[in-house]
Tab-separated table of C-alpha atoms in Angstrom:
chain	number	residue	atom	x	y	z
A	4	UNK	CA	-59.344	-135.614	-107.024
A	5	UNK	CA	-61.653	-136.605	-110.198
A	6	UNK	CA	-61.892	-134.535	-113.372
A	7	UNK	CA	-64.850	-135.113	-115.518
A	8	UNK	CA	-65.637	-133.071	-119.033
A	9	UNK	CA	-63.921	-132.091	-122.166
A	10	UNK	CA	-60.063	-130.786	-122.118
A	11	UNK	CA	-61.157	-127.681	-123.656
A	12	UNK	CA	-63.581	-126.442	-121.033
A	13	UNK	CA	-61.102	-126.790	-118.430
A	14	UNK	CA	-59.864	-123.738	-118.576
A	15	UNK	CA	-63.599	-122.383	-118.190
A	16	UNK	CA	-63.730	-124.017	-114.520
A	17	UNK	CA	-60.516	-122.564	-113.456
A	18	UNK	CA	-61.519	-119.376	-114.259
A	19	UNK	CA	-65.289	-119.729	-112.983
A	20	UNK	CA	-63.865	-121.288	-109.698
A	21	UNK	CA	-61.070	-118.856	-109.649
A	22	UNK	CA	-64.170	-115.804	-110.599
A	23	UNK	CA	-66.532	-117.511	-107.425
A	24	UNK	CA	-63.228	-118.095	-104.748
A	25	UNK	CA	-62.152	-114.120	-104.956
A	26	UNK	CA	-65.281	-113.223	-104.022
A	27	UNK	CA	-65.762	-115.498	-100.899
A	28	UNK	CA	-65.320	-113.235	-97.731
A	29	UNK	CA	-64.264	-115.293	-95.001
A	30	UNK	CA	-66.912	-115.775	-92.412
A	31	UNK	CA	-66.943	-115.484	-88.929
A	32	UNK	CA	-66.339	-117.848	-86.469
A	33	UNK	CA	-69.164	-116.812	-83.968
A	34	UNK	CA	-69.710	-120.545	-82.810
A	35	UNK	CA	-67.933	-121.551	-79.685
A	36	UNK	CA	-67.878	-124.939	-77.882
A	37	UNK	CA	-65.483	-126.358	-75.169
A	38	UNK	CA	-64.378	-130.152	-75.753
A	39	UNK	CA	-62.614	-132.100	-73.192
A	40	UNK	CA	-61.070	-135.577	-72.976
A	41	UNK	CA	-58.251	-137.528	-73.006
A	42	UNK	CA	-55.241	-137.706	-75.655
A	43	UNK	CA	-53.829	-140.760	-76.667
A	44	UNK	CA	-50.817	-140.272	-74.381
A	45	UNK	CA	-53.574	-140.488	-71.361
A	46	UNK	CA	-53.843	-136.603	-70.422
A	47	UNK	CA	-56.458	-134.507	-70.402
A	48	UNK	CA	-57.363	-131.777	-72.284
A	49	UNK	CA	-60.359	-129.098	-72.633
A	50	UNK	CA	-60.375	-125.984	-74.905
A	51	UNK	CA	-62.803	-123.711	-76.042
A	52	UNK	CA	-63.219	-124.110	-79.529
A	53	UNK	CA	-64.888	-121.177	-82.558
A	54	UNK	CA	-65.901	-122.147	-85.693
A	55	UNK	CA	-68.092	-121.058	-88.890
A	56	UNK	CA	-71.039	-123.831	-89.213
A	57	UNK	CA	-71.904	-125.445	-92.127
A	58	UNK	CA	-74.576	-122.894	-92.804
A	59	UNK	CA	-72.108	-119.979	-92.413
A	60	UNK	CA	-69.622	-121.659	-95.106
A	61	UNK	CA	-72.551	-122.161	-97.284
A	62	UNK	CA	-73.840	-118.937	-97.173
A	63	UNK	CA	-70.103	-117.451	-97.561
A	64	UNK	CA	-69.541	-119.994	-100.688
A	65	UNK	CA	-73.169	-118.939	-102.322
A	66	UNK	CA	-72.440	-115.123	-101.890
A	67	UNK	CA	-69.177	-115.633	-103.882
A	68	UNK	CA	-71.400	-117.973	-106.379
A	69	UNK	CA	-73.851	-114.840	-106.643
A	70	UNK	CA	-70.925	-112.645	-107.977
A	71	UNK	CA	-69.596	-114.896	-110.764
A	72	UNK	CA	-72.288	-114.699	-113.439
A	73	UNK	CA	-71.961	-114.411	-117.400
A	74	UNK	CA	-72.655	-111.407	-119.496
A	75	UNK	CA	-76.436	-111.657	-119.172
A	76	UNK	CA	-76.320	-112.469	-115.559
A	77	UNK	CA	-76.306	-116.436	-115.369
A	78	UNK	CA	-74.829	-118.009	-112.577
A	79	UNK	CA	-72.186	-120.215	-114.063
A	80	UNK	CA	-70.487	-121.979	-111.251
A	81	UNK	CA	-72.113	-124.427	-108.353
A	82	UNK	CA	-71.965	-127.578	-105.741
A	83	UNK	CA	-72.731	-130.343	-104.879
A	84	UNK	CA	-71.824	-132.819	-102.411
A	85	UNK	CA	-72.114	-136.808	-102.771
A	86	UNK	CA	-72.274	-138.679	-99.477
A	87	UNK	CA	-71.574	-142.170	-98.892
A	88	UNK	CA	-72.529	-143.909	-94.906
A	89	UNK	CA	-71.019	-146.966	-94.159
A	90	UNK	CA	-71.653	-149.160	-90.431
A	91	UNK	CA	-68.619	-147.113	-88.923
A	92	UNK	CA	-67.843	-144.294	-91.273
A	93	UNK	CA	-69.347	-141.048	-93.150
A	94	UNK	CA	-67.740	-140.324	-96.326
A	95	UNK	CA	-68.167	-136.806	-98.081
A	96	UNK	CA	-66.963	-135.536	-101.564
A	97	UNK	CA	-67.251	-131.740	-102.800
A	98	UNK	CA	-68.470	-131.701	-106.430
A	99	UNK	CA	-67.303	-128.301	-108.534
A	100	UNK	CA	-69.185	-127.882	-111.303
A	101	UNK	CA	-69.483	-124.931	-113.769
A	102	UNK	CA	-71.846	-124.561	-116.716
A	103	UNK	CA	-69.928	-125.841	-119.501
A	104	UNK	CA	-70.457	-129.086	-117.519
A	105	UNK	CA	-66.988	-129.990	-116.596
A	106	UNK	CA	-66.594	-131.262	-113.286
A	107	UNK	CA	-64.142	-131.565	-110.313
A	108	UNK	CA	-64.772	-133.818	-107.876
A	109	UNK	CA	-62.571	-133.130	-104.224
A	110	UNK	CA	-60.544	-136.012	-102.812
A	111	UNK	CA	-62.835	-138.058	-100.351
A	112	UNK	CA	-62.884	-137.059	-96.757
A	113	UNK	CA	-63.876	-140.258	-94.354
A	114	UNK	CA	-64.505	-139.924	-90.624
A	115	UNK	CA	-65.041	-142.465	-88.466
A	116	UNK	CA	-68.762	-142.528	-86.720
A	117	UNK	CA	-68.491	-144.237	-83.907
A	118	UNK	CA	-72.568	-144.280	-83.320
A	119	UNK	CA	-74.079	-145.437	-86.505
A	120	UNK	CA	-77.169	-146.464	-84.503
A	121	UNK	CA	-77.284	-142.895	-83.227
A	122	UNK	CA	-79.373	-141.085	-86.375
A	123	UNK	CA	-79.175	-137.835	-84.528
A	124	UNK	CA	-74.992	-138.627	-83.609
A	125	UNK	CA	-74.796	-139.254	-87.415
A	126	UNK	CA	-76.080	-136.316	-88.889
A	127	UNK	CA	-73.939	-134.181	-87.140
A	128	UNK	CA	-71.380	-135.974	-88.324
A	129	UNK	CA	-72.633	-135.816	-92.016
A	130	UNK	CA	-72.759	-132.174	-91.079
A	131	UNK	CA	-69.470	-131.562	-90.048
A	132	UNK	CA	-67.805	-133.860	-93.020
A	133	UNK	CA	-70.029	-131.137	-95.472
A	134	UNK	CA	-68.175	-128.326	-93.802
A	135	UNK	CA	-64.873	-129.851	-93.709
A	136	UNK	CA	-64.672	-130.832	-97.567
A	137	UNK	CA	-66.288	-127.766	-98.673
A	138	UNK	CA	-64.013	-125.135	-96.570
A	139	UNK	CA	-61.132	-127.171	-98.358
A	140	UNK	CA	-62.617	-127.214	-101.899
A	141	UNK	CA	-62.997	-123.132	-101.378
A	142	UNK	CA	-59.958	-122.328	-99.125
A	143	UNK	CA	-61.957	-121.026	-96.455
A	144	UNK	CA	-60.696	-120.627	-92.863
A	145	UNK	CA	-63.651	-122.604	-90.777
A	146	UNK	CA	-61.571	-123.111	-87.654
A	147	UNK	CA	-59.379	-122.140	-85.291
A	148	UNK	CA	-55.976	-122.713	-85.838
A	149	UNK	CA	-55.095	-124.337	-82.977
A	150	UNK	CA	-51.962	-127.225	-81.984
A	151	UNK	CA	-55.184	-128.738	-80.163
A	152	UNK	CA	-56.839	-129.324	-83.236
A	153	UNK	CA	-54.812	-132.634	-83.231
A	154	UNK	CA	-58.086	-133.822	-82.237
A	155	UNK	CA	-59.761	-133.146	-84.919
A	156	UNK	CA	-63.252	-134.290	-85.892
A	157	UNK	CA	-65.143	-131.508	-83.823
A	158	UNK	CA	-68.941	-131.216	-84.353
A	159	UNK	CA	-70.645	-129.432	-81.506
A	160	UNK	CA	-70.574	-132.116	-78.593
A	161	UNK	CA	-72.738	-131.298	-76.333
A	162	UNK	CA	-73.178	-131.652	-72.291
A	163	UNK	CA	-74.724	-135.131	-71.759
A	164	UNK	CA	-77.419	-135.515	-69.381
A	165	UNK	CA	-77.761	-137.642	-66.687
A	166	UNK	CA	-79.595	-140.161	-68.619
A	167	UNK	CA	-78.023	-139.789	-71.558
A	168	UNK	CA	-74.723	-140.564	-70.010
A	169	UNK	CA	-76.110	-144.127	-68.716
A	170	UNK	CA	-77.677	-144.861	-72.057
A	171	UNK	CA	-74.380	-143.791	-73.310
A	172	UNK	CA	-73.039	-146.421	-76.280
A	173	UNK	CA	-69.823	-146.040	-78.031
A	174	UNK	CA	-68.350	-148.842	-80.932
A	175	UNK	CA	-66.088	-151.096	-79.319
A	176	UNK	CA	-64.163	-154.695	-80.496
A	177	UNK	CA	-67.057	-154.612	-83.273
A	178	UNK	CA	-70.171	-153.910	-81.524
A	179	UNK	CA	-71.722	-151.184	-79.422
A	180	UNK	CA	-70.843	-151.599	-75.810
A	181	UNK	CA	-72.133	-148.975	-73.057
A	182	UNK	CA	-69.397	-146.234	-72.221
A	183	UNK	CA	-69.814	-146.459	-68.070
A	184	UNK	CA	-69.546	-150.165	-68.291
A	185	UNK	CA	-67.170	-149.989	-70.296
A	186	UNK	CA	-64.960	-146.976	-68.330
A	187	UNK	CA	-65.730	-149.860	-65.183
A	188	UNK	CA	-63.956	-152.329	-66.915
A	189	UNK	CA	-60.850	-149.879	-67.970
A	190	UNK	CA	-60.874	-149.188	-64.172
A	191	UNK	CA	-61.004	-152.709	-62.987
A	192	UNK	CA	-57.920	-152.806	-65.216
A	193	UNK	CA	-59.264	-154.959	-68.502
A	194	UNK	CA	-56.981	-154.197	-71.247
A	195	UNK	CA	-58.914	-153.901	-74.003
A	196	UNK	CA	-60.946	-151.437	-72.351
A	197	UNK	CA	-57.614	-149.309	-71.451
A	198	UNK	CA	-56.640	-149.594	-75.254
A	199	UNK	CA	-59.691	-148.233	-76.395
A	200	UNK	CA	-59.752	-144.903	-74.243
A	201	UNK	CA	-55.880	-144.403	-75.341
A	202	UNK	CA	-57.307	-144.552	-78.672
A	203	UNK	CA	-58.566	-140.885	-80.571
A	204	UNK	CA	-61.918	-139.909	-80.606
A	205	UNK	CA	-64.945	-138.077	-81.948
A	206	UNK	CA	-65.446	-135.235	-79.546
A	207	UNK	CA	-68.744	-136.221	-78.589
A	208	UNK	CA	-67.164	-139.500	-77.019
A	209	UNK	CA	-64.642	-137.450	-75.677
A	210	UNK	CA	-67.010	-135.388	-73.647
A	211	UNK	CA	-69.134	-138.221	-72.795
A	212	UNK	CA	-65.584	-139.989	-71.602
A	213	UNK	CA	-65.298	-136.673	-69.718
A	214	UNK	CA	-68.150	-136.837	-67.934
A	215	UNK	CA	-68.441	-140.046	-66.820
A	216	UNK	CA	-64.428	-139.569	-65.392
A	217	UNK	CA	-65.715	-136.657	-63.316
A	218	UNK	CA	-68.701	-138.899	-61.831
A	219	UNK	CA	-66.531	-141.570	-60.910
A	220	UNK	CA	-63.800	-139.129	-59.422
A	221	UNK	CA	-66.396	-137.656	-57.755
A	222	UNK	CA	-67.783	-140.671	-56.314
A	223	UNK	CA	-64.316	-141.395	-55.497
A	224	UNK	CA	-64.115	-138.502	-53.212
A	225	UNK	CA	-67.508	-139.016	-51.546
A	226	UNK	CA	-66.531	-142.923	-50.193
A	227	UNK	CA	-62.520	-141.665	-49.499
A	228	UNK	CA	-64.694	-139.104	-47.247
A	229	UNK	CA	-67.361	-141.324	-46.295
A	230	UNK	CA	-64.470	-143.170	-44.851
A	231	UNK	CA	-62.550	-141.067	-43.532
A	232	UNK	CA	-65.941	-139.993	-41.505
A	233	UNK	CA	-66.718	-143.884	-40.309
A	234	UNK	CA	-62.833	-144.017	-39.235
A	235	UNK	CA	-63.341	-140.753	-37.166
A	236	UNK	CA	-66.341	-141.934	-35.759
A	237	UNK	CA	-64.684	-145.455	-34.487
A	238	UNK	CA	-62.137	-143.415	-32.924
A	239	UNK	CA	-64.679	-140.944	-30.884
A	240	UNK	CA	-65.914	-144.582	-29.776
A	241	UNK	CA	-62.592	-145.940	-28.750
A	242	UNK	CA	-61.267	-142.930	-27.338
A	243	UNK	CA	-64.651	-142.806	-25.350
A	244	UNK	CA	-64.255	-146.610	-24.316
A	245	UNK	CA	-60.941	-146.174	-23.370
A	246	UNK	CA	-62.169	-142.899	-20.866
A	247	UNK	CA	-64.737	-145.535	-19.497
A	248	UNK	CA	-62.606	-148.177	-18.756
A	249	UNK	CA	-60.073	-145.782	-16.608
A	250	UNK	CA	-63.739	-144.616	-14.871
A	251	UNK	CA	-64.720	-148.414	-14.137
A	252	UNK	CA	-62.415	-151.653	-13.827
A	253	UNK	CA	-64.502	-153.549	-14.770
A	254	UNK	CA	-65.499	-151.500	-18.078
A	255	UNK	CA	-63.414	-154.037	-19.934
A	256	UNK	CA	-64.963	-156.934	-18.843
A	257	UNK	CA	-68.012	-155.693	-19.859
A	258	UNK	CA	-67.644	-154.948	-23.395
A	259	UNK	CA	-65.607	-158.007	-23.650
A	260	UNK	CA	-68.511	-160.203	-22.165
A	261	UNK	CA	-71.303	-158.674	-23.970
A	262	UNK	CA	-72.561	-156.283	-20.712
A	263	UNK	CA	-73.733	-156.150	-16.990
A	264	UNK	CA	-75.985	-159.370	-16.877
A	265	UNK	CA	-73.034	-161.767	-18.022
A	266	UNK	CA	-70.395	-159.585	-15.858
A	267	UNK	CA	-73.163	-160.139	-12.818
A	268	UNK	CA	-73.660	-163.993	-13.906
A	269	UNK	CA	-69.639	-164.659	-12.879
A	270	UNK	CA	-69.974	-163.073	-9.315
């Protein structure tokens, strides 16, 4: 945390912020979202999640702003944020500042973005960070309180399309590698491909992760049945040969010799 201004206004803020936080209601957490994936331990999880979007938290934080004026009205306490992007990270700050001018800047809050190529991936993320610091710098209740929020870093994932799943990228040994080659290689059993789905992450990868393990399980299923199909099928045919052969001798001959004419050609 950062403190900025003169000692004697200090006790201004406090009260201002104290004035502004006591007349925050809480708001609702009407958003829901399920995120799946895997934890770093290799199992998979999926929970429906609620939350209060940044916009709710805003709204909540301006309504208790609203409330804490002077004698003739003024408002006399606000925010701010200051936001830093880096190649792999989004850093967010909550700035408190009331109208004497003293200022309280929140510790920093850094997630890592694992799409900084991705504008739209990013701004959710910037998004997210916003809500996160300033539900801290007011005490307000954002999420669920949940043992699954372990996690962490949810911001609305959302059910990848087709397409979207085989355009899929994800930051990997420094660069930005595509997530179903990359799932091959875990699969084909490449190590650093293994290491980096036992790692966290953002939920969006997670569900992407998600997704693409379903396809391939699913494909999975489809050739184990296509098999076992093919295997049934040679069976009808040997079961049928073998009926043939107790019908006709020389049934055995025949398939063995490639048919009648070279069977005929040796008598």
């Amino acid at each position: 945390m950062e403190i900025y201004g003169k000692e004697e206004d200090r006790a201004k803020w406090a009260m201002h912020y104290a004035q502004v936080k006591a007349n925050i209601e809480q708001p609702q957490r009407s958003h829901k979202v399920t995120v799946s994936g895997t934890t770093k331990q290799g199992k998979p999880y999926s929970y429906e999640y609620s939350y209060a979007d940044l916009a709710d938290v805003d709204k909540a934080v301006m309504e208790g702003i609203k409330k804490a004026t002077d004698k003739d009205g003024n408002v006399v306490f606000s925010y701010f944020f200051d936001i830093s992007t880096g190649n792999t990270s989004v850093t967010v700050q909550t700035i408190l500042v009331d109208s004497s001018g003293f200022t309280v800047k929140t510790n920093k809050i850094t997630f890592q973005n694992s799409r900084p190529q991705d504008a739209q991936a990013t701004a959710s993320l910037i998004s997210y960070a916003k809500r996160y610091s300033l539900s801290g710098a007011f005490g307000i209740a954002a999420d669920d309180d949940d043992d699954a929020q372990d996690q962490k870093t949810i911001y609305e994932p959302k059910v990848l399309t087709k397409r979207e799943l085989e355009e899929y990228k994800v930051y990997y040994n420094g660069t930005m590698a595509n997530l179903y080659g990359l799932y091959q290689e875990a699969k084909e059993g490449i190590k650093d491909a293994q290491d980096w789905f036992n790692e966290s992450h953002t939920p969006q990868d997670a569900q992407a992760v998600h997704q693409i393990a379903q396809i391939f399980k699913k494909k999975h299923a489809e050739t184990k049945e296509s098999d076992k199909a093919k295997k049934a099928a040679l069976e009808k045919i040997q079961q049928s040969q073998t009926k043939e052969s107790k019908k006709d001798p020389l049934a055995d001959k025949k398939v063995a010799s490639g048919g009648d004419t070279v069977v005929d050609g040796l008598f």
